[in-house]
PDB file of C-alpha atoms in Angstrom:
ATOM      1  CA  ALA A   1     104.312  65.916 115.819  1.00 55.00           C
ATOM      2  CA  SER A   2     102.755  65.518 112.239  1.00 68.00           C
ATOM      3  CA  GLY A   3      99.565  67.273 113.410  1.00 70.00           C
ATOM      4  CA  THR A   4      97.480  63.916 112.232  1.00 83.00           C
ATOM      5  CA  PRO A   5      94.402  63.512 114.114  1.00 89.00           C
ATOM      6  CA  ILE A   6      94.750  60.655 116.448  1.00 90.00           C
ATOM      7  CA  PHE A   7      92.550  57.336 116.474  1.00 93.00           C
ATOM      8  CA  SER A   8      93.220  55.024 119.759  1.00 93.00           C
ATOM      9  CA  THR A   9      91.316  51.721 120.417  1.00 92.00           C
ATOM     10  CA  VAL A  10      92.884  52.290 124.062  1.00 91.00           C
ATOM     11  CA  TRP A  11      90.831  54.208 126.542  1.00 90.00           C
ATOM     12  CA  ASN A  12      92.735  55.961 129.350  1.00 86.00           C
ATOM     13  CA  ASN A  13      91.658  58.004 132.372  1.00 89.00           C
ATOM     14  CA  HIS A  14      94.307  60.557 131.790  1.00 89.00           C
ATOM     15  CA  SER A  15      94.042  61.048 127.995  1.00 92.00           C
ATOM     16  CA  VAL A  16      95.967  63.493 125.788  1.00 90.00           C
ATOM     17  CA  ILE A  17      93.503  62.959 123.064  1.00 93.00           C
ATOM     18  CA  ARG A  18      90.426  63.875 124.939  1.00 94.00           C
ATOM     19  CA  SER A  19      92.292  66.954 126.886  1.00 94.00           C
ATOM     20  CA  TYR A  20      93.605  68.598 123.784  1.00 95.00           C
ATOM     21  CA  ASP A  21      90.609  67.310 121.384  1.00 95.00           C
ATOM     22  CA  ALA A  22      93.030  65.551 119.129  1.00 94.00           C
ATOM     23  CA  GLY A  23      91.109  62.745 117.819  1.00 95.00           C
ATOM     24  CA  LEU A  24      89.082  59.755 118.895  1.00 96.00           C
ATOM     25  CA  GLU A  25      89.610  57.132 121.644  1.00 95.00           C
ATOM     26  CA  CYS A  26      87.164  53.910 121.609  1.00 94.00           C
ATOM     27  CA  LYS A  27      85.899  53.164 124.946  1.00 91.00           C
ATOM     28  CA  ASP A  28      86.629  49.273 124.178  1.00 92.00           C
ATOM     29  CA  GLN A  29      88.363  47.230 121.708  1.00 93.00           C
ATOM     30  CA  SER A  30      85.321  45.742 120.442  1.00 95.00           C
ATOM     31  CA  LEU A  31      85.004  45.230 116.503  1.00 96.00           C
ATOM     32  CA  SER A  32      81.717  47.176 116.719  1.00 96.00           C
ATOM     33  CA  THR A  33      83.252  50.188 118.566  1.00 95.00           C
ATOM     34  CA  MET A  34      86.404  50.122 116.613  1.00 95.00           C
ATOM     35  CA  LEU A  35      84.651  50.330 113.209  1.00 96.00           C
ATOM     36  CA  ALA A  36      81.922  53.059 114.589  1.00 96.00           C
ATOM     37  CA  GLY A  37      85.062  55.086 115.348  1.00 95.00           C
ATOM     38  CA  LEU A  38      86.584  54.550 111.943  1.00 95.00           C
ATOM     39  CA  GLU A  39      83.345  55.425 110.578  1.00 97.00           C
ATOM     40  CA  THR A  40      82.912  58.654 112.604  1.00 96.00           C
ATOM     41  CA  CYS A  41      86.765  59.619 111.782  1.00 95.00           C
ATOM     42  CA  LEU A  42      86.167  58.856 107.889  1.00 95.00           C
ATOM     43  CA  SER A  43      82.631  61.271 108.416  1.00 96.00           C
ATOM     44  CA  TRP A  44      84.823  64.134 109.236  1.00 96.00           C
ATOM     45  CA  ASP A  45      84.720  67.015 107.010  1.00 96.00           C
ATOM     46  CA  GLU A  46      87.705  68.851 105.929  1.00 95.00           C
ATOM     47  CA  ALA A  47      87.267  71.762 108.313  1.00 97.00           C
ATOM     48  CA  GLU A  48      86.825  69.028 111.434  1.00 96.00           C
ATOM     49  CA  ARG A  49      90.327  67.295 110.334  1.00 95.00           C
ATOM     50  CA  ALA A  50      91.852  70.517 109.985  1.00 95.00           C
ATOM     51  CA  ARG A  51      90.498  71.667 113.572  1.00 96.00           C
ATOM     52  CA  LEU A  52      91.891  68.334 115.188  1.00 96.00           C
ATOM     53  CA  GLN A  53      95.186  68.464 113.222  1.00 94.00           C
ATOM     54  CA  ALA A  54      95.820  71.754 114.805  1.00 94.00           C
ATOM     55  CA  ASN A  55      94.854  70.223 118.262  1.00 94.00           C
ATOM     56  CA  ALA A  56      97.238  67.233 117.891  1.00 92.00           C
ATOM     57  CA  LYS A  57     100.101  69.569 116.790  1.00 91.00           C
ATOM     58  CA  LYS A  58      99.444  71.504 119.564  1.00 90.00           C
ATOM     59  CA  ALA A  59      99.627  68.586 121.988  1.00 87.00           C
ATOM     60  CA  ALA A  60     102.768  67.047 120.426  1.00 86.00           C
ATOM     61  CA  GLN A  61     104.389  70.063 120.885  1.00 85.00           C
ATOM     62  CA  GLN A  62     103.572  70.431 124.570  1.00 83.00           C
ATOM     63  CA  PHE A  63     105.447  67.006 125.046  1.00 78.00           C
ATOM     64  CA  ASP A  64     108.460  67.846 123.171  1.00 79.00           C
ATOM     65  CA  PHE A  65     111.624  66.805 125.091  1.00 82.00           C
ATOM     66  CA  LYS A  66     112.997  70.472 125.408  1.00 81.00           C
ATOM     67  CA  ILE A  67     109.737  71.996 126.285  1.00 78.00           C
ATOM     68  CA  LEU A  68     109.474  69.231 129.219  1.00 78.00           C
ATOM     69  CA  SER A  69     113.026  69.497 130.040  1.00 84.00           C
ATOM     70  CA  ASP A  70     112.842  73.591 130.365  1.00 83.00           C
ATOM     71  CA  ARG A  71     109.718  72.712 132.815  1.00 77.00           C
ATOM     72  CA  LEU A  72     112.164  71.057 135.250  1.00 78.00           C
TER      73      LEU A  72
END
């Protein structure tokens, strides 16, 4: 809910992170893959971070308890 870009070391077939373009998921948990992912995150410029932050916030809002309850 803080709108922080997400870095995940777990790859999921149904991914909120990829669906909302809200960060980065590593395809495996090898040290080299995670290091490359962290390097990618560190290379994001301010505009990219702001875009990912906005997307992460939108994703979090869609999974808010009240919103999910209202959908039922």
